[in-house]
Amino acid sequence: MSGNIVCSVYSCCGAGTAADTEKTTDMLRSNITLQILSMGRNPRLIMACRILQDFLYRHRGQISAMLLLGGVDCTGPHIFTVGPYGSEDEAKQLVRDAITAGITNDLGSGSNVDLCVIRRDGVEYIRPFELGKYKYNKGTTSVVSEQTTKLQVDLVEETVQQMEVM
């Protein structure tokens, strides 16, 4: 791992392709310098972390750099790890959270979370990944009024057919 000073109180070290790691930290240093000039103070370390995450996400794994970002900002000391990849479990949880947000905000979306995991060797369908938990305690929703209407039904046609018995 090689360490690079990003600004006076932030440092970033990384592993991976040396050129990718160096250019990524150079990009971060440039962005942080612009933020310092714009705001007149050091930005929070989480902002530097987000800049790295956005940069690596935009390049979709083409940059081979696993970074460790640390320093002290106005909220205290922090250490972040930033990589171009996430685990499969992290991806499943991210998709689950997105689908759950859709379910809770759209009544027509259903209630269960189903996932499809696509790998090089095939596709795995996980149904259900998570079942909706929509059991409400009695009395949670108040009944404003209750009305029962008896329906008048007329029989129009009745057909009887014989079944074969074996």
JSON list of C-alpha atoms in Angstrom, two decimals:
[
{"chain": "A", "resi": 1, "resn": "MET", "atom": "CA", "xyz": [0.00, 0.00, 0.00]},
{"chain": "A", "resi": 2, "resn": "SER", "atom": "CA", "xyz": [1.20, 3.46, -0.79]},
{"chain": "A", "resi": 3, "resn": "GLY", "atom": "CA", "xyz": [0.00, 6.54, 1.09]},
{"chain": "A", "resi": 4, "resn": "ASN", "atom": "CA", "xyz": [-0.91, 9.89, -0.44]},
{"chain": "A", "resi": 5, "resn": "ILE", "atom": "CA", "xyz": [-1.73, 13.10, 1.39]},
{"chain": "A", "resi": 6, "resn": "VAL", "atom": "CA", "xyz": [-5.05, 14.43, 0.07]},
{"chain": "A", "resi": 7, "resn": "CYS", "atom": "CA", "xyz": [-5.05, 17.60, 2.16]},
{"chain": "A", "resi": 8, "resn": "SER", "atom": "CA", "xyz": [-3.49, 18.68, 5.47]},
{"chain": "A", "resi": 9, "resn": "VAL", "atom": "CA", "xyz": [-5.73, 16.40, 7.56]},
{"chain": "A", "resi": 10, "resn": "TYR", "atom": "CA", "xyz": [-6.73, 13.63, 5.09]},
{"chain": "A", "resi": 11, "resn": "SER", "atom": "CA", "xyz": [-4.65, 10.77, 3.77]},
{"chain": "A", "resi": 12, "resn": "CYS", "atom": "CA", "xyz": [-5.51, 8.06, 1.28]},
{"chain": "A", "resi": 13, "resn": "CYS", "atom": "CA", "xyz": [-3.64, 4.83, 0.69]},
{"chain": "A", "resi": 14, "resn": "GLY", "atom": "CA", "xyz": [-4.54, 2.12, -1.73]},
{"chain": "A", "resi": 15, "resn": "ALA", "atom": "CA", "xyz": [-3.89, -1.27, -3.22]},
{"chain": "A", "resi": 16, "resn": "GLY", "atom": "CA", "xyz": [-4.45, -2.40, -6.76]},
{"chain": "A", "resi": 17, "resn": "THR", "atom": "CA", "xyz": [-2.99, -1.17, -10.01]},
{"chain": "A", "resi": 18, "resn": "ALA", "atom": "CA", "xyz": [-0.44, 1.51, -9.06]},
{"chain": "A", "resi": 19, "resn": "ALA", "atom": "CA", "xyz": [-1.43, 3.88, -11.86]},
{"chain": "A", "resi": 20, "resn": "ASP", "atom": "CA", "xyz": [-5.15, 3.58, -11.04]},
{"chain": "A", "resi": 21, "resn": "THR", "atom": "CA", "xyz": [-4.55, 4.16, -7.34]},
{"chain": "A", "resi": 22, "resn": "GLU", "atom": "CA", "xyz": [-2.29, 7.15, -7.98]},
{"chain": "A", "resi": 23, "resn": "LYS", "atom": "CA", "xyz": [-4.59, 8.81, -10.52]},
{"chain": "A", "resi": 24, "resn": "THR", "atom": "CA", "xyz": [-7.66, 8.22, -8.34]},
{"chain": "A", "resi": 25, "resn": "THR", "atom": "CA", "xyz": [-6.01, 9.87, -5.34]},
{"chain": "A", "resi": 26, "resn": "ASP", "atom": "CA", "xyz": [-4.79, 12.71, -7.62]},
{"chain": "A", "resi": 27, "resn": "MET", "atom": "CA", "xyz": [-8.39, 13.24, -8.75]},
{"chain": "A", "resi": 28, "resn": "LEU", "atom": "CA", "xyz": [-9.54, 13.26, -5.12]},
{"chain": "A", "resi": 29, "resn": "ARG", "atom": "CA", "xyz": [-6.80, 15.74, -4.15]},
{"chain": "A", "resi": 30, "resn": "SER", "atom": "CA", "xyz": [-7.89, 18.06, -7.00]},
{"chain": "A", "resi": 31, "resn": "ASN", "atom": "CA", "xyz": [-11.55, 17.88, -5.97]},
{"chain": "A", "resi": 32, "resn": "ILE", "atom": "CA", "xyz": [-10.77, 18.49, -2.30]},
{"chain": "A", "resi": 33, "resn": "THR", "atom": "CA", "xyz": [-8.50, 21.44, -3.20]},
{"chain": "A", "resi": 34, "resn": "LEU", "atom": "CA", "xyz": [-11.34, 22.98, -5.24]},
{"chain": "A", "resi": 35, "resn": "GLN", "atom": "CA", "xyz": [-13.74, 22.47, -2.32]},
{"chain": "A", "resi": 36, "resn": "ILE", "atom": "CA", "xyz": [-11.28, 24.12, 0.10]},
{"chain": "A", "resi": 37, "resn": "LEU", "atom": "CA", "xyz": [-10.91, 27.10, -2.25]},
{"chain": "A", "resi": 38, "resn": "SER", "atom": "CA", "xyz": [-14.68, 27.33, -2.70]},
{"chain": "A", "resi": 39, "resn": "MET", "atom": "CA", "xyz": [-15.69, 26.95, 0.97]},
{"chain": "A", "resi": 40, "resn": "GLY", "atom": "CA", "xyz": [-12.63, 28.35, 2.70]},
{"chain": "A", "resi": 41, "resn": "ARG", "atom": "CA", "xyz": [-12.30, 25.29, 4.97]},
{"chain": "A", "resi": 42, "resn": "ASN", "atom": "CA", "xyz": [-11.65, 21.57, 4.77]},
{"chain": "A", "resi": 43, "resn": "PRO", "atom": "CA", "xyz": [-14.73, 19.63, 3.69]},
{"chain": "A", "resi": 44, "resn": "ARG", "atom": "CA", "xyz": [-15.94, 16.72, 5.79]},
{"chain": "A", "resi": 45, "resn": "LEU", "atom": "CA", "xyz": [-14.19, 13.42, 5.24]},
{"chain": "A", "resi": 46, "resn": "ILE", "atom": "CA", "xyz": [-17.47, 11.75, 4.23]},
{"chain": "A", "resi": 47, "resn": "MET", "atom": "CA", "xyz": [-17.56, 14.14, 1.25]},
{"chain": "A", "resi": 48, "resn": "ALA", "atom": "CA", "xyz": [-14.15, 12.88, 0.11]},
{"chain": "A", "resi": 49, "resn": "CYS", "atom": "CA", "xyz": [-15.40, 9.32, 0.56]},
{"chain": "A", "resi": 50, "resn": "ARG", "atom": "CA", "xyz": [-18.48, 10.07, -1.58]},
{"chain": "A", "resi": 51, "resn": "ILE", "atom": "CA", "xyz": [-16.30, 11.60, -4.30]},
{"chain": "A", "resi": 52, "resn": "LEU", "atom": "CA", "xyz": [-14.27, 8.37, -4.43]},
{"chain": "A", "resi": 53, "resn": "GLN", "atom": "CA", "xyz": [-17.37, 6.18, -4.40]},
{"chain": "A", "resi": 54, "resn": "ASP", "atom": "CA", "xyz": [-19.02, 8.16, -7.22]},
{"chain": "A", "resi": 55, "resn": "PHE", "atom": "CA", "xyz": [-15.82, 8.09, -9.28]},
{"chain": "A", "resi": 56, "resn": "LEU", "atom": "CA", "xyz": [-15.36, 4.33, -8.92]},
{"chain": "A", "resi": 57, "resn": "TYR", "atom": "CA", "xyz": [-19.07, 3.67, -9.54]},
{"chain": "A", "resi": 58, "resn": "ARG", "atom": "CA", "xyz": [-19.07, 5.69, -12.76]},
{"chain": "A", "resi": 59, "resn": "HIS", "atom": "CA", "xyz": [-16.20, 3.58, -14.11]},
{"chain": "A", "resi": 60, "resn": "ARG", "atom": "CA", "xyz": [-18.02, 0.31, -13.26]},
{"chain": "A", "resi": 61, "resn": "GLY", "atom": "CA", "xyz": [-15.00, -1.72, -12.14]},
{"chain": "A", "resi": 62, "resn": "GLN", "atom": "CA", "xyz": [-12.62, -0.52, -14.87]},
{"chain": "A", "resi": 63, "resn": "ILE", "atom": "CA", "xyz": [-10.43, 1.15, -12.23]},
{"chain": "A", "resi": 64, "resn": "SER", "atom": "CA", "xyz": [-8.53, -1.35, -10.11]},
{"chain": "A", "resi": 65, "resn": "ALA", "atom": "CA", "xyz": [-8.13, 0.56, -6.84]},
{"chain": "A", "resi": 66, "resn": "MET", "atom": "CA", "xyz": [-9.07, -0.43, -3.31]},
{"chain": "A", "resi": 67, "resn": "LEU", "atom": "CA", "xyz": [-8.64, 2.63, -1.12]},
{"chain": "A", "resi": 68, "resn": "LEU", "atom": "CA", "xyz": [-8.37, 3.40, 2.57]},
{"chain": "A", "resi": 69, "resn": "LEU", "atom": "CA", "xyz": [-9.26, 7.01, 3.38]},
{"chain": "A", "resi": 70, "resn": "GLY", "atom": "CA", "xyz": [-8.62, 8.43, 6.82]},
{"chain": "A", "resi": 71, "resn": "GLY", "atom": "CA", "xyz": [-8.40, 11.73, 8.60]},
{"chain": "A", "resi": 72, "resn": "VAL", "atom": "CA", "xyz": [-9.94, 14.16, 11.05]},
{"chain": "A", "resi": 73, "resn": "ASP", "atom": "CA", "xyz": [-12.73, 16.60, 10.22]},
{"chain": "A", "resi": 74, "resn": "CYS", "atom": "CA", "xyz": [-15.07, 18.79, 12.29]},
{"chain": "A", "resi": 75, "resn": "THR", "atom": "CA", "xyz": [-16.95, 15.70, 13.51]},
{"chain": "A", "resi": 76, "resn": "GLY", "atom": "CA", "xyz": [-13.85, 13.77, 14.65]},
{"chain": "A", "resi": 77, "resn": "PRO", "atom": "CA", "xyz": [-11.53, 11.06, 13.30]},
{"chain": "A", "resi": 78, "resn": "HIS", "atom": "CA", "xyz": [-12.74, 8.66, 10.59]},
{"chain": "A", "resi": 79, "resn": "ILE", "atom": "CA", "xyz": [-11.48, 5.77, 8.46]},
{"chain": "A", "resi": 80, "resn": "PHE", "atom": "CA", "xyz": [-13.32, 4.62, 5.32]},
{"chain": "A", "resi": 81, "resn": "THR", "atom": "CA", "xyz": [-12.64, 1.78, 2.91]},
{"chain": "A", "resi": 82, "resn": "VAL", "atom": "CA", "xyz": [-13.65, 2.43, -0.67]},
{"chain": "A", "resi": 83, "resn": "GLY", "atom": "CA", "xyz": [-13.55, -0.24, -3.34]},
{"chain": "A", "resi": 84, "resn": "PRO", "atom": "CA", "xyz": [-14.83, -0.58, -6.88]},
{"chain": "A", "resi": 85, "resn": "TYR", "atom": "CA", "xyz": [-16.83, -3.70, -5.99]},
{"chain": "A", "resi": 86, "resn": "GLY", "atom": "CA", "xyz": [-19.38, -4.69, -3.40]},
{"chain": "A", "resi": 87, "resn": "SER", "atom": "CA", "xyz": [-20.22, -8.14, -2.19]},
{"chain": "A", "resi": 88, "resn": "GLU", "atom": "CA", "xyz": [-23.18, -10.12, -3.50]},
{"chain": "A", "resi": 89, "resn": "ASP", "atom": "CA", "xyz": [-24.87, -9.86, -0.11]},
{"chain": "A", "resi": 90, "resn": "GLU", "atom": "CA", "xyz": [-24.46, -6.07, -0.11]},
{"chain": "A", "resi": 91, "resn": "ALA", "atom": "CA", "xyz": [-25.98, -5.93, -3.60]},
{"chain": "A", "resi": 92, "resn": "LYS", "atom": "CA", "xyz": [-28.92, -8.08, -2.49]},
{"chain": "A", "resi": 93, "resn": "GLN", "atom": "CA", "xyz": [-29.58, -5.81, 0.49]},
{"chain": "A", "resi": 94, "resn": "LEU", "atom": "CA", "xyz": [-29.33, -2.71, -1.71]},
{"chain": "A", "resi": 95, "resn": "VAL", "atom": "CA", "xyz": [-31.84, -4.13, -4.21]},
{"chain": "A", "resi": 96, "resn": "ARG", "atom": "CA", "xyz": [-34.09, -5.31, -1.36]},
{"chain": "A", "resi": 97, "resn": "ASP", "atom": "CA", "xyz": [-34.11, -1.79, 0.11]},
{"chain": "A", "resi": 98, "resn": "ALA", "atom": "CA", "xyz": [-34.96, -0.27, -3.28]},
{"chain": "A", "resi": 99, "resn": "ILE", "atom": "CA", "xyz": [-37.80, -2.74, -3.94]},
{"chain": "A", "resi": 100, "resn": "THR", "atom": "CA", "xyz": [-39.16, -2.29, -0.40]},
{"chain": "A", "resi": 101, "resn": "ALA", "atom": "CA", "xyz": [-39.21, 1.48, -0.94]},
{"chain": "A", "resi": 102, "resn": "GLY", "atom": "CA", "xyz": [-41.24, 0.91, -4.12]},
{"chain": "A", "resi": 103, "resn": "ILE", "atom": "CA", "xyz": [-43.63, -1.44, -2.33]},
{"chain": "A", "resi": 104, "resn": "THR", "atom": "CA", "xyz": [-44.30, 0.97, 0.52]},
{"chain": "A", "resi": 105, "resn": "ASN", "atom": "CA", "xyz": [-44.86, 3.92, -1.82]},
{"chain": "A", "resi": 106, "resn": "ASP", "atom": "CA", "xyz": [-46.98, 2.20, -4.49]},
{"chain": "A", "resi": 107, "resn": "LEU", "atom": "CA", "xyz": [-50.01, 0.14, -3.56]},
{"chain": "A", "resi": 108, "resn": "GLY", "atom": "CA", "xyz": [-49.92, -1.72, -6.88]},
{"chain": "A", "resi": 109, "resn": "SER", "atom": "CA", "xyz": [-46.38, -3.07, -6.45]},
{"chain": "A", "resi": 110, "resn": "GLY", "atom": "CA", "xyz": [-47.26, -6.17, -4.46]},
{"chain": "A", "resi": 111, "resn": "SER", "atom": "CA", "xyz": [-45.86, -7.09, -1.09]},
{"chain": "A", "resi": 112, "resn": "ASN", "atom": "CA", "xyz": [-43.01, -9.58, -1.52]},
{"chain": "A", "resi": 113, "resn": "VAL", "atom": "CA", "xyz": [-39.42, -8.95, -2.57]},
{"chain": "A", "resi": 114, "resn": "ASP", "atom": "CA", "xyz": [-38.19, -11.35, -5.27]},
{"chain": "A", "resi": 115, "resn": "LEU", "atom": "CA", "xyz": [-34.60, -11.23, -6.54]},
{"chain": "A", "resi": 116, "resn": "CYS", "atom": "CA", "xyz": [-32.81, -12.46, -9.62]},
{"chain": "A", "resi": 117, "resn": "VAL", "atom": "CA", "xyz": [-29.05, -12.95, -9.22]},
{"chain": "A", "resi": 118, "resn": "ILE", "atom": "CA", "xyz": [-27.20, -13.09, -12.54]},
{"chain": "A", "resi": 119, "resn": "ARG", "atom": "CA", "xyz": [-23.77, -14.73, -12.54]},
{"chain": "A", "resi": 120, "resn": "ARG", "atom": "CA", "xyz": [-21.46, -15.91, -15.30]},
{"chain": "A", "resi": 121, "resn": "ASP", "atom": "CA", "xyz": [-22.51, -19.52, -14.73]},
{"chain": "A", "resi": 122, "resn": "GLY", "atom": "CA", "xyz": [-26.26, -18.90, -14.70]},
{"chain": "A", "resi": 123, "resn": "VAL", "atom": "CA", "xyz": [-29.22, -17.18, -13.15]},
{"chain": "A", "resi": 124, "resn": "GLU", "atom": "CA", "xyz": [-30.66, -17.76, -9.67]},
{"chain": "A", "resi": 125, "resn": "TYR", "atom": "CA", "xyz": [-34.20, -16.71, -8.84]},
{"chain": "A", "resi": 126, "resn": "ILE", "atom": "CA", "xyz": [-34.85, -16.13, -5.15]},
{"chain": "A", "resi": 127, "resn": "ARG", "atom": "CA", "xyz": [-38.60, -16.16, -4.56]},
{"chain": "A", "resi": 128, "resn": "PRO", "atom": "CA", "xyz": [-39.40, -14.84, -2.08]},
{"chain": "A", "resi": 129, "resn": "PHE", "atom": "CA", "xyz": [-36.27, -13.09, -0.83]},
{"chain": "A", "resi": 130, "resn": "GLU", "atom": "CA", "xyz": [-38.35, -11.33, 1.77]},
{"chain": "A", "resi": 131, "resn": "LEU", "atom": "CA", "xyz": [-42.03, -11.69, 2.61]},
{"chain": "A", "resi": 132, "resn": "GLY", "atom": "CA", "xyz": [-44.05, -8.58, 3.34]},
{"chain": "A", "resi": 133, "resn": "LYS", "atom": "CA", "xyz": [-44.95, -8.21, 6.99]},
{"chain": "A", "resi": 134, "resn": "TYR", "atom": "CA", "xyz": [-48.28, -6.47, 6.87]},
{"chain": "A", "resi": 135, "resn": "LYS", "atom": "CA", "xyz": [-50.03, -7.86, 9.94]},
{"chain": "A", "resi": 136, "resn": "TYR", "atom": "CA", "xyz": [-51.60, -4.98, 11.81]},
{"chain": "A", "resi": 137, "resn": "ASN", "atom": "CA", "xyz": [-52.94, -5.19, 15.34]},
{"chain": "A", "resi": 138, "resn": "LYS", "atom": "CA", "xyz": [-56.69, -5.07, 15.71]},
{"chain": "A", "resi": 139, "resn": "GLY", "atom": "CA", "xyz": [-57.79, -1.48, 16.23]},
{"chain": "A", "resi": 140, "resn": "THR", "atom": "CA", "xyz": [-54.85, 0.03, 14.30]},
{"chain": "A", "resi": 141, "resn": "THR", "atom": "CA", "xyz": [-57.28, 1.36, 11.70]},
{"chain": "A", "resi": 142, "resn": "SER", "atom": "CA", "xyz": [-60.51, 2.80, 12.99]},
{"chain": "A", "resi": 143, "resn": "VAL", "atom": "CA", "xyz": [-63.82, 1.85, 11.35]},
{"chain": "A", "resi": 144, "resn": "VAL", "atom": "CA", "xyz": [-65.73, 5.01, 10.42]},
{"chain": "A", "resi": 145, "resn": "SER", "atom": "CA", "xyz": [-68.97, 3.29, 9.43]},
{"chain": "A", "resi": 146, "resn": "GLU", "atom": "CA", "xyz": [-70.26, -0.18, 8.65]},
{"chain": "A", "resi": 147, "resn": "GLN", "atom": "CA", "xyz": [-73.01, -1.05, 6.19]},
{"chain": "A", "resi": 148, "resn": "THR", "atom": "CA", "xyz": [-74.32, -4.44, 5.06]},
{"chain": "A", "resi": 149, "resn": "THR", "atom": "CA", "xyz": [-76.32, -4.73, 1.84]},
{"chain": "A", "resi": 150, "resn": "LYS", "atom": "CA", "xyz": [-78.19, -7.92, 0.93]},
{"chain": "A", "resi": 151, "resn": "LEU", "atom": "CA", "xyz": [-77.92, -8.70, -2.76]},
{"chain": "A", "resi": 152, "resn": "GLN", "atom": "CA", "xyz": [-80.84, -10.09, -4.75]},
{"chain": "A", "resi": 153, "resn": "VAL", "atom": "CA", "xyz": [-79.54, -12.86, -7.02]},
{"chain": "A", "resi": 154, "resn": "ASP", "atom": "CA", "xyz": [-81.57, -14.58, -9.75]},
{"chain": "A", "resi": 155, "resn": "LEU", "atom": "CA", "xyz": [-80.58, -18.02, -11.05]},
{"chain": "A", "resi": 156, "resn": "VAL", "atom": "CA", "xyz": [-80.36, -17.72, -14.83]},
{"chain": "A", "resi": 157, "resn": "GLU", "atom": "CA", "xyz": [-79.31, -21.24, -15.86]},
{"chain": "A", "resi": 158, "resn": "GLU", "atom": "CA", "xyz": [-78.42, -24.47, -14.09]},
{"chain": "A", "resi": 159, "resn": "THR", "atom": "CA", "xyz": [-76.63, -27.33, -15.87]},
{"chain": "A", "resi": 160, "resn": "VAL", "atom": "CA", "xyz": [-76.01, -30.80, -14.44]},
{"chain": "A", "resi": 161, "resn": "GLN", "atom": "CA", "xyz": [-73.59, -33.20, -16.13]},
{"chain": "A", "resi": 162, "resn": "GLN", "atom": "CA", "xyz": [-72.89, -36.82, -15.28]},
{"chain": "A", "resi": 163, "resn": "MET", "atom": "CA", "xyz": [-69.28, -37.67, -14.39]},
{"chain": "A", "resi": 164, "resn": "GLU", "atom": "CA", "xyz": [-67.58, -40.95, -15.22]},
{"chain": "A", "resi": 165, "resn": "VAL", "atom": "CA", "xyz": [-66.76, -43.06, -12.19]},
{"chain": "A", "resi": 166, "resn": "MET", "atom": "CA", "xyz": [-63.87, -45.50, -12.48]}
]
